[in-house]
Tab-separated table of C-alpha atoms in Angstrom:
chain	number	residue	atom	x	y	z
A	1	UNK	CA	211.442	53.212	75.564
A	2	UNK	CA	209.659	53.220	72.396
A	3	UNK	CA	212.007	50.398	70.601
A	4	UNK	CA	211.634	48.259	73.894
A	5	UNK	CA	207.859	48.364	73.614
A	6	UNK	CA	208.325	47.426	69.353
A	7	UNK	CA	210.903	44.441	70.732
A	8	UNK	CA	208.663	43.247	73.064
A	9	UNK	CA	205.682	43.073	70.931
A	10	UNK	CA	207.307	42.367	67.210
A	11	UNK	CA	210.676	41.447	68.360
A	12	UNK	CA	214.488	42.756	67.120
A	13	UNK	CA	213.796	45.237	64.537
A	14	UNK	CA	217.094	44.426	62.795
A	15	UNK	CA	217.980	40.639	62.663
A	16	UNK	CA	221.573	39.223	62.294
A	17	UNK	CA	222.650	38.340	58.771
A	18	UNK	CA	222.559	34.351	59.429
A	19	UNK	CA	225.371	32.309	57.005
A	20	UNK	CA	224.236	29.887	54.776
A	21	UNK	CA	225.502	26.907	56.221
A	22	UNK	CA	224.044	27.864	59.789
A	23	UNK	CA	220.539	26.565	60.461
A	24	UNK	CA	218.101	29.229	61.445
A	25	UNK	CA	217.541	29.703	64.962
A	26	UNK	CA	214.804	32.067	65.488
A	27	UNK	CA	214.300	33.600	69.278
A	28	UNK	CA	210.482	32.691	70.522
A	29	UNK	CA	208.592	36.073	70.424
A	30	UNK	CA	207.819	37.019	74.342
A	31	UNK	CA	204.538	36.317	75.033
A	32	UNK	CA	202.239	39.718	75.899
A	33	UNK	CA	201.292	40.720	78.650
A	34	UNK	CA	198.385	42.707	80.258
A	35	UNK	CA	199.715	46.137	79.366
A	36	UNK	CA	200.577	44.780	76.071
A	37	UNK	CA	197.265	43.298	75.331
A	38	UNK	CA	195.387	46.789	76.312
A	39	UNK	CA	197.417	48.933	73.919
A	40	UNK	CA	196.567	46.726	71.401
A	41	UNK	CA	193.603	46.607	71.604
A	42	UNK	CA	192.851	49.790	71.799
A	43	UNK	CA	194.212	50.367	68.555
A	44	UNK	CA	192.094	47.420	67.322
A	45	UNK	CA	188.599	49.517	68.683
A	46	UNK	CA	189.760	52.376	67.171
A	47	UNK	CA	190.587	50.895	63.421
A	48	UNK	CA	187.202	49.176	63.901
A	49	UNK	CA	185.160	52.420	65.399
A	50	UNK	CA	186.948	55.160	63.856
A	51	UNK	CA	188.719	54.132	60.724
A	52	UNK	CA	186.310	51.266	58.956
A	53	UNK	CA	188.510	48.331	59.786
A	54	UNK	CA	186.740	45.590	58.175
A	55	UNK	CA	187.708	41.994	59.139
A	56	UNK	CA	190.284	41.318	56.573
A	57	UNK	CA	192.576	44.467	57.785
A	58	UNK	CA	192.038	43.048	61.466
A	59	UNK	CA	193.138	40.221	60.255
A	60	UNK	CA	196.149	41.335	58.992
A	61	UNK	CA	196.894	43.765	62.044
A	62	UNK	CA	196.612	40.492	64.244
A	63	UNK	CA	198.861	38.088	61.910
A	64	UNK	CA	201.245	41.193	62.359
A	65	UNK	CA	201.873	39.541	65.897
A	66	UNK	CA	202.512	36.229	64.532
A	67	UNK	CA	201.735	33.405	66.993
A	68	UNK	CA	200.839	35.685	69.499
A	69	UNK	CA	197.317	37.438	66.985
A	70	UNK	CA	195.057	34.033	67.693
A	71	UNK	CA	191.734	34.850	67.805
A	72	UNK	CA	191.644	31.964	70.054
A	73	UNK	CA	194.437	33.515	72.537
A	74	UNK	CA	192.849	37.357	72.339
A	75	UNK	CA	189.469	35.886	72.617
A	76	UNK	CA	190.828	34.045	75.912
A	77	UNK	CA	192.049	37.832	77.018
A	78	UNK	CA	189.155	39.972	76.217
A	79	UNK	CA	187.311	37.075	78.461
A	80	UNK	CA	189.679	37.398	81.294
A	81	UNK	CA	189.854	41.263	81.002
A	82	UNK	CA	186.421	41.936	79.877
A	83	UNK	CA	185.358	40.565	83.212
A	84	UNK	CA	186.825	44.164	84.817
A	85	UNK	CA	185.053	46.633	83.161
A	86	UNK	CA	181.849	44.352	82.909
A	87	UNK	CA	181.750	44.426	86.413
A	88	UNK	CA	181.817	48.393	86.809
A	89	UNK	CA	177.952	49.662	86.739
A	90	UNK	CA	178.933	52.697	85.291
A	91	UNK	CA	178.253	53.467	81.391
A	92	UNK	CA	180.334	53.048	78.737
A	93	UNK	CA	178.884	53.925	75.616
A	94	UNK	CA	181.838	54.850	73.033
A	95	UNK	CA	183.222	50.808	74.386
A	96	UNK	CA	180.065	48.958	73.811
A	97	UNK	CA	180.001	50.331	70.348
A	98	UNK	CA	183.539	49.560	69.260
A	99	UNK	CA	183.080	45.991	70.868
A	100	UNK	CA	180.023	45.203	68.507
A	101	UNK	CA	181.818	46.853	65.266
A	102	UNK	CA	184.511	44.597	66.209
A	103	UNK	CA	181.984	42.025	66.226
A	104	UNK	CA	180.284	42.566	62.948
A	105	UNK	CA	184.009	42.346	61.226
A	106	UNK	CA	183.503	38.484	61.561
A	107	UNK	CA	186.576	37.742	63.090
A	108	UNK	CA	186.449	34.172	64.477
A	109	UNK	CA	185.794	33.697	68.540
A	110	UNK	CA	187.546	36.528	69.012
A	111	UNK	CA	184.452	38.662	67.572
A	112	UNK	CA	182.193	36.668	68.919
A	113	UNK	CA	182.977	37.688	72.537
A	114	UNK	CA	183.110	41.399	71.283
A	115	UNK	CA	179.952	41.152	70.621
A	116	UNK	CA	178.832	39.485	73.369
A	117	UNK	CA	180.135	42.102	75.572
A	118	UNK	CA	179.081	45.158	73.631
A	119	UNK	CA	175.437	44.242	73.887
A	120	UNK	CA	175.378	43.744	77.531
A	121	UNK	CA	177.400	46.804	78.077
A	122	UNK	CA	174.747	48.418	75.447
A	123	UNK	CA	172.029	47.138	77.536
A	124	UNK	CA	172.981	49.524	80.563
A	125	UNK	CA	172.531	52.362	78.277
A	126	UNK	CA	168.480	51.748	77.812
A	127	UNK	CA	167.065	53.381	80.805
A	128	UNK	CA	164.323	50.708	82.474
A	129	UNK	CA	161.090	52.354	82.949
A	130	UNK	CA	161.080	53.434	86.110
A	131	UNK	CA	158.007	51.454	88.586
A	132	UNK	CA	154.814	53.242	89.223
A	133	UNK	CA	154.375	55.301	91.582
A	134	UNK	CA	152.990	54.449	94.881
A	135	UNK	CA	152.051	57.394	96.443
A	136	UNK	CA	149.412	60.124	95.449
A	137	UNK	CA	152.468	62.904	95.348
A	138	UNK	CA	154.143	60.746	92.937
A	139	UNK	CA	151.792	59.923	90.390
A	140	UNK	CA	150.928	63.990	90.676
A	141	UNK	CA	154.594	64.319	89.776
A	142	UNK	CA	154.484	62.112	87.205
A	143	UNK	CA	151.328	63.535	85.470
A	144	UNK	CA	153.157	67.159	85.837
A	145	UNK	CA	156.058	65.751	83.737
A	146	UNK	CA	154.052	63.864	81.729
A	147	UNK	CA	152.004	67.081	80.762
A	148	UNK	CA	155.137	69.079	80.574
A	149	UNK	CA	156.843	66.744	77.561
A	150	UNK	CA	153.585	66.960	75.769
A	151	UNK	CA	151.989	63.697	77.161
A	152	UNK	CA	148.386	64.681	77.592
A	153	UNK	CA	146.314	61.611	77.865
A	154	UNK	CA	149.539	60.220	79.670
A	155	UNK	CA	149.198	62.935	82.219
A	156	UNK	CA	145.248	62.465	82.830
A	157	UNK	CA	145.851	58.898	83.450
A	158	UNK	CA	148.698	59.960	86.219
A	159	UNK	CA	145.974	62.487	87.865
A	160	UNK	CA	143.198	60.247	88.048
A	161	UNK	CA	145.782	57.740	89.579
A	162	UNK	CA	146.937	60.340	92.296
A	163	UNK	CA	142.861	61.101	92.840
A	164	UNK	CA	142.098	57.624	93.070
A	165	UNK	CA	144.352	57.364	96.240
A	166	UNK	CA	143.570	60.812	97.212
A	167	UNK	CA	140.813	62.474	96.284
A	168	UNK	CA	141.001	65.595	98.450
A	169	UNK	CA	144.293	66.172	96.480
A	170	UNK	CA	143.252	69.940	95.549
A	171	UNK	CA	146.189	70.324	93.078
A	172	UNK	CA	145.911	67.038	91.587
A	173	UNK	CA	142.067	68.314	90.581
A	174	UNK	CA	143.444	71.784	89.338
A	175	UNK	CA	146.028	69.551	86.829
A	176	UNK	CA	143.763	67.452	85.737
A	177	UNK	CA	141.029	70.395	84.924
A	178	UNK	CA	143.676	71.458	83.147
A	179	UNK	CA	145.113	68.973	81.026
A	180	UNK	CA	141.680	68.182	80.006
A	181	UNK	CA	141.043	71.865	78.724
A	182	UNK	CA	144.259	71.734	76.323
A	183	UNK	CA	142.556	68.168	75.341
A	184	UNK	CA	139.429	70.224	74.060
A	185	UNK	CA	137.730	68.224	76.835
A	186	UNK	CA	135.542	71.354	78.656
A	187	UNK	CA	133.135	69.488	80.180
A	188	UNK	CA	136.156	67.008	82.040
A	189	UNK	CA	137.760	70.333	82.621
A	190	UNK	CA	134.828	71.997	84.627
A	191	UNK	CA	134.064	69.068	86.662
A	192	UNK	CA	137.650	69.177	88.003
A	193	UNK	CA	137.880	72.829	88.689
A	194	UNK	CA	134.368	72.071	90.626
A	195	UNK	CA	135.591	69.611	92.481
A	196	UNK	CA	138.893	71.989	93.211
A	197	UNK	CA	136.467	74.779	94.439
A	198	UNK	CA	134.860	72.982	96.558
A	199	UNK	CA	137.955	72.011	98.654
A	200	UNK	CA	139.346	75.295	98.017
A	201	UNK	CA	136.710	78.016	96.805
A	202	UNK	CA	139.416	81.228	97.953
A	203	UNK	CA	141.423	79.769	94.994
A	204	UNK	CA	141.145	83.427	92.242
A	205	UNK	CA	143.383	81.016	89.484
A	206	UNK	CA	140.944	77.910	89.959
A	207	UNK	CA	137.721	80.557	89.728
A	208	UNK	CA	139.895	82.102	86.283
A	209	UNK	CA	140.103	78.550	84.700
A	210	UNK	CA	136.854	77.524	85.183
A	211	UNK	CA	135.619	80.723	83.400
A	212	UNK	CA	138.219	80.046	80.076
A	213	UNK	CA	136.482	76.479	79.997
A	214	UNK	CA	133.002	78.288	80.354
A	215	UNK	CA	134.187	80.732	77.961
A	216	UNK	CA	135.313	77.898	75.176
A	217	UNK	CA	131.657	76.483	75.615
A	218	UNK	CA	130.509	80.038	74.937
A	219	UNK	CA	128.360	80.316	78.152
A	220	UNK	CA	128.961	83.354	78.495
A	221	UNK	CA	127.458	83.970	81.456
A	222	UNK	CA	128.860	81.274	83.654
A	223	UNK	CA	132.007	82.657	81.860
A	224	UNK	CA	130.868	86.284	83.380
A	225	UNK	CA	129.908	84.509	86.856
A	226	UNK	CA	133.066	82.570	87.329
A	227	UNK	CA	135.539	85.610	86.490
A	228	UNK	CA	133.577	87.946	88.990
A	229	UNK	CA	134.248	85.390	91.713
A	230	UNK	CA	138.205	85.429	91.190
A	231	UNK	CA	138.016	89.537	91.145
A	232	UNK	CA	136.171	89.091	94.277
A	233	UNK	CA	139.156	86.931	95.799
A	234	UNK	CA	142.072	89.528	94.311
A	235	UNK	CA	140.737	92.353	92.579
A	236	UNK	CA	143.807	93.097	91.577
A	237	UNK	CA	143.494	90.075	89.055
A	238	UNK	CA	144.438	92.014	85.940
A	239	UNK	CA	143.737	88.984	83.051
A	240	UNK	CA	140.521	88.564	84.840
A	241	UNK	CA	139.690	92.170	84.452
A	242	UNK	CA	140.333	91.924	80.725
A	243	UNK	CA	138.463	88.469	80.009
A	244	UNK	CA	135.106	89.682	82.357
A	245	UNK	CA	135.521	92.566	79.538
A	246	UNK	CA	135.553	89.764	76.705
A	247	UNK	CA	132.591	88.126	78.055
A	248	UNK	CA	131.046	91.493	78.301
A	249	UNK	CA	132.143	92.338	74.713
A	250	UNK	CA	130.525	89.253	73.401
A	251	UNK	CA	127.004	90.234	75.275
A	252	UNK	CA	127.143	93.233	73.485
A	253	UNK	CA	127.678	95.401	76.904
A	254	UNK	CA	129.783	97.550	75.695
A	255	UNK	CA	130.414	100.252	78.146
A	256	UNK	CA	130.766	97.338	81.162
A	257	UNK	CA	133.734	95.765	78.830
A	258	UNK	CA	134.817	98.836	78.579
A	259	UNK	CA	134.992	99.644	82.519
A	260	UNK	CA	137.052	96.229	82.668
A	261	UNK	CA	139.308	97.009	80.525
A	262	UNK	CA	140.196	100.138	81.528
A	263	UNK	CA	140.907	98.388	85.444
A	264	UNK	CA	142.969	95.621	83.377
A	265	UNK	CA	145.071	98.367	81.934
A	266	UNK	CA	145.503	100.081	84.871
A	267	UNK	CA	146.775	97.322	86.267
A	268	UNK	CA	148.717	95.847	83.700
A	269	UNK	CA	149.322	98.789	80.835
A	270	UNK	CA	150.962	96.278	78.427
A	271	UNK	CA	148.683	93.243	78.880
A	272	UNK	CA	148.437	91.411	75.706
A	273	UNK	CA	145.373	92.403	73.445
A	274	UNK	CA	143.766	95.046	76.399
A	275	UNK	CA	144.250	98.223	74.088
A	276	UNK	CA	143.093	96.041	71.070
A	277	UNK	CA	139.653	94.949	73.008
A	278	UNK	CA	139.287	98.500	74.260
A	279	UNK	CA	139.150	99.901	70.836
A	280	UNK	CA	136.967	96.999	69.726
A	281	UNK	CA	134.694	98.868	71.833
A	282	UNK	CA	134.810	101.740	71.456
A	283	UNK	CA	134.349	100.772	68.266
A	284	UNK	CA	131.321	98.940	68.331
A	285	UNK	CA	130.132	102.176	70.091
A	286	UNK	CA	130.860	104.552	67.071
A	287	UNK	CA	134.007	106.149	69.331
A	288	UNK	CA	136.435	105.916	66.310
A	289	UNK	CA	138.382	108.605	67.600
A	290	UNK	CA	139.160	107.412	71.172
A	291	UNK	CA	139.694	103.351	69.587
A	292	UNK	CA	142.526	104.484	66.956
A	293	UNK	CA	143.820	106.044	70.145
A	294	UNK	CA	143.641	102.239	71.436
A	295	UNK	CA	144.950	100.674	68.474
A	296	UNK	CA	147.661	102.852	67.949
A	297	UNK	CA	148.744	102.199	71.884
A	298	UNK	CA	148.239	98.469	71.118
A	299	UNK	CA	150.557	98.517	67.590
A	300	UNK	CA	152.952	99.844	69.734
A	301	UNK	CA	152.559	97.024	72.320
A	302	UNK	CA	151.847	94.157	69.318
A	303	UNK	CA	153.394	95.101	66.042
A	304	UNK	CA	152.828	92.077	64.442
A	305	UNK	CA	149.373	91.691	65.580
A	306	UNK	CA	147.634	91.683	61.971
A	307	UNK	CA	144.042	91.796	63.688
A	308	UNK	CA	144.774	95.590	65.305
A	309	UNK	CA	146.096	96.791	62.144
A	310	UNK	CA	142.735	95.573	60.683
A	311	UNK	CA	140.705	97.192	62.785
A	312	UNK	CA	142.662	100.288	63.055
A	313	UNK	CA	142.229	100.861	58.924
A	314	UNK	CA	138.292	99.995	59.961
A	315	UNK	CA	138.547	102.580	62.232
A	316	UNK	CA	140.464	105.539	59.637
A	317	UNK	CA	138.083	104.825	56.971
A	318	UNK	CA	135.053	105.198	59.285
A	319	UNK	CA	136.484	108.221	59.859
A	320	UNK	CA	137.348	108.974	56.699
A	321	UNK	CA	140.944	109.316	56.508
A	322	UNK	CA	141.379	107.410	53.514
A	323	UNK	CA	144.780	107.200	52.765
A	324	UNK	CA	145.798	106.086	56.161
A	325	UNK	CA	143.332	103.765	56.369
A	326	UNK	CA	144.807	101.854	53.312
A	327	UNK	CA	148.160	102.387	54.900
A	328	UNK	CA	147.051	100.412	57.955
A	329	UNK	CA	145.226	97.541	56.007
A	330	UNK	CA	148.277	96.928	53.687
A	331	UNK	CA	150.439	96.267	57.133
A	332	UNK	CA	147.637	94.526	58.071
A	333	UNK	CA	147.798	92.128	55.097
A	334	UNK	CA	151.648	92.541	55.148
A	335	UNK	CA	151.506	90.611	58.655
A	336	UNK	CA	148.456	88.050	57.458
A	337	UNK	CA	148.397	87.870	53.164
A	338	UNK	CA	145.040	85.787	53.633
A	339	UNK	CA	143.190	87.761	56.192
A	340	UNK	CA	139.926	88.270	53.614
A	341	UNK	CA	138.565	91.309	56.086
A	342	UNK	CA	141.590	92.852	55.165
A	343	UNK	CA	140.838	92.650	51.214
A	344	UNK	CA	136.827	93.442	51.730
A	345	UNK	CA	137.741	96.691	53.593
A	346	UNK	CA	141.030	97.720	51.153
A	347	UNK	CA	138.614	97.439	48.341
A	348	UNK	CA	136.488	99.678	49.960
A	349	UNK	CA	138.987	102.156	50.898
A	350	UNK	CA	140.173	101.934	47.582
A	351	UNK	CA	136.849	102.592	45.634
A	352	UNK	CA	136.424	105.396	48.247
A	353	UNK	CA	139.763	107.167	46.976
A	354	UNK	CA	138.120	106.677	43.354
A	355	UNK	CA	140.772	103.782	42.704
A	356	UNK	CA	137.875	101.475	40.700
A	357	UNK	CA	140.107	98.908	39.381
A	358	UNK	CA	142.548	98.479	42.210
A	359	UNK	CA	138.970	97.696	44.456
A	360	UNK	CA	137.780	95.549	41.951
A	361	UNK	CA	141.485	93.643	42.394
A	362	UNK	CA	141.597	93.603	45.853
A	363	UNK	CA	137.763	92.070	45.957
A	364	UNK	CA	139.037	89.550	43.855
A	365	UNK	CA	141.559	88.614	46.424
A	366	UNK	CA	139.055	88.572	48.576
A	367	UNK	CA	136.878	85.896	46.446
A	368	UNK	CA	140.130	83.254	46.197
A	369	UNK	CA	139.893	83.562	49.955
A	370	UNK	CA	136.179	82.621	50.446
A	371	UNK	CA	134.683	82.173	47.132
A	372	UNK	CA	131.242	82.347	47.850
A	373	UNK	CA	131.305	85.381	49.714
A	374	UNK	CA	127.948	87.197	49.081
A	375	UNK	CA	129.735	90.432	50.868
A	376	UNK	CA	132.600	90.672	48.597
A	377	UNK	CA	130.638	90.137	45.453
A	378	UNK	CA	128.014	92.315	46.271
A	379	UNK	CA	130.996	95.264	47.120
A	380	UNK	CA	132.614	94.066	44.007
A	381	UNK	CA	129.466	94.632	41.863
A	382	UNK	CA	128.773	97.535	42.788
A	383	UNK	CA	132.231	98.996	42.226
A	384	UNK	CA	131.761	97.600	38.363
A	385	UNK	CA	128.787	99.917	37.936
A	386	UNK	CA	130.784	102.839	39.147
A	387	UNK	CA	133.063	102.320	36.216
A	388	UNK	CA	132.375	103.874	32.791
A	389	UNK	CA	130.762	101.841	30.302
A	390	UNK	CA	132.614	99.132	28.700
A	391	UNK	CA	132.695	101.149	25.305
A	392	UNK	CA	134.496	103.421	26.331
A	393	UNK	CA	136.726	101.295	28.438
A	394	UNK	CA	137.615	99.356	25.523
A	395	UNK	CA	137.935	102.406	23.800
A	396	UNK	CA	140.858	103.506	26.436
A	397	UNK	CA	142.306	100.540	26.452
A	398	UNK	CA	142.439	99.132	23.346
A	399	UNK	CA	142.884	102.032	20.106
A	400	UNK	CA	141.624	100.516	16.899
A	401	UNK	CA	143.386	99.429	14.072
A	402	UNK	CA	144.274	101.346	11.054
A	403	UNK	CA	142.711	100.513	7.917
């Protein structure tokens, strides 16, 4: 089957010995047919696409068919052909590229339609922006997956669209609110969650949002008024719980904060930064015991949080357990190399435990950090004095000559 496929295209593979006196009477090649052409050519878009065919070695694979390898005649074909698969609307990619490399080779009309027909078939491949919505649902939609592929201001526009044709859309409102809070824009942000509440005021989330913008404008107590409303609404609200605590925390209340965040835990026992915030706490209220209880609970929960292991060495050294206190800042500074607290308090630590020049190093770490820290250089200082005079330090460190 092979060798009648050859003879067809290329003719006799072996031709008769012809006698000298005998004029030469070649047989006319048979012309090729549909079946013939696609073969070929698919072995033309695959020297092109896959093998760097440049246009002299498709010229030479087309003068291999003799009279039948016109660029005239296969233009004519990929014309009459061409016409089938441009008429199918469905995509083909891996053809439209072949057809243009076969068009950049520069190979007489024949490229030229290539490349005619690669860009159109290209041209399916670029999705058309879709029209704008006409309906309040579907410029919602659209500013929900705007927001979701990071389009921000993209997904305001699409809210304020879906308001503009309906502005009792509650959800549109809560969106919008907030977009506008991850745009830094509190003020936008409240206003929407307003307008929200007062088409749905039973909404606990919508009260919960509109105390986080509250809370990034540091008003704390229309933080403090907006979270008590969503507890009202489900007081089983467990991040509510621990943020009315935050707010709390801020005010310096203390044992309220610490009420809320014992109902947050009990609700949630491994909400995110709960044990932390209850030791802060406790801390603040000299309970050192009962908040190393908390942060120990909460390193369990967050062992990479560098903040708890911090506070937890603040914690051991107020009670003076030295070494473990210096334990707990190292993995603190482990976690977070430039956290300067961290420094500040292992200096201390360490000129508690009598280590004088490892403070005096670690306050120097502390200075790269914030240079003009008047707490670090006044710990620092005073650590220097504690040393023995510099006579005698030089004296340790540095023997004299011999004569």
């Amino acid at each position: 089957m092979l060798k009648d496929i050859w003879q067809r295209l290329f003719g006799s593979a072996v031709q008769p010995v012809e006698s000298e006196t005998t004029p030469t009477q070649r047989k006319p090649l048979p012309p090729l047919e549909d079946a013939d052409y696609q073969m070929l050519f698919a072995q033309l878009l695959e020297g092109v696409s896959r093998r760097g065919w440049d246009g002299e070695r498709v010229l030479k694979f087309l003068s291999e068919l003799g009279e039948r390898g016109s660029y005239e005649q296969w233009a004519a074909w990929l014309r009459r052909y061409g016409d089938r698969f441009m008429a199918s609307p469905a995509p083909n990619p891996e053809l439209a590229r072949g057809l243009l490399k076969l068009g950049q080779t520069g190979c007489g009309e024949l490229g030229d339609v290539a490349y005619e027909m690669g860009s159109e078939l290209l041209q399916r491949e670029i999705k058309q922006p879709a029209p704008p919505p006409d309906t309040a649902e579907g410029w919602w939609e659209q500013g929900n997956q705007q927001l979701g592929a990071g389009d921000v201001s993209g997904a305001i526009a699409s809210y304020e669209q879906a308001l503009q044709r309906d502005p009792e859309f509650v959800a549109a409102w809560l969106n919008r609110g907030a977009a506008l809070f991850y745009s830094q824009e509190y003020e936008g942000a409240i206003a929407s969650f307003d307008a929200a509440l007062k088409l749905q005021p039973h909404n606990a989330n919508t009260w919960f949002n509109r105390g986080l913008a509250h809370s990034a404008l540091e008003r704390h107590s229309e933080e403090l008024d907006s979270y008590e409303k969503a507890l009202q609404i489900n007081p089983e609200f467990s991040q509510a719980w621990h943020n009315r605590g935050v707010a709390l925390a801020r005010l310096e209340r203390y044992e309220e904060a610490l009420n809320c965040y014992q109902q947050a835990l009990q609700l949630q026992p491994d909400l995110p930064r709960g044990w932390h915030n209850r030791g802060e706490a406790l801390r603040a209220l000299g309970r050192y015991e009962e908040a190393l209880l908390c942060y120990d609970q909460a390193v369990e929960t967050e062992p990479s949080e560098a903040e708890t292991w911090l506070y937890r060495g603040v914690a051991l050294r107020n009670l003076h357990r030295h070494s473990e206190a210096l334990a707990s800042l190292d993995q603190a500074l482990a976690v977070e190399p430039a956290d300067f607290q961290a420094w500040v308090n292992r200096g201390l630590v360490l000129a508690s435990l009598a280590r004088l020049k490892e403070a005096i190093a670690s306050f120097d770490l502390a200075l790269l950090i914030e240079p003009d820290s008047a707490e670090a250089l006044a710990h620092r200082e005073e650590v220097i004095r504690r040393l023995p005079d510099e006579a005698e330090l030089l004296e340790e460190e540095e023997p004299g000559l011999e004569d």
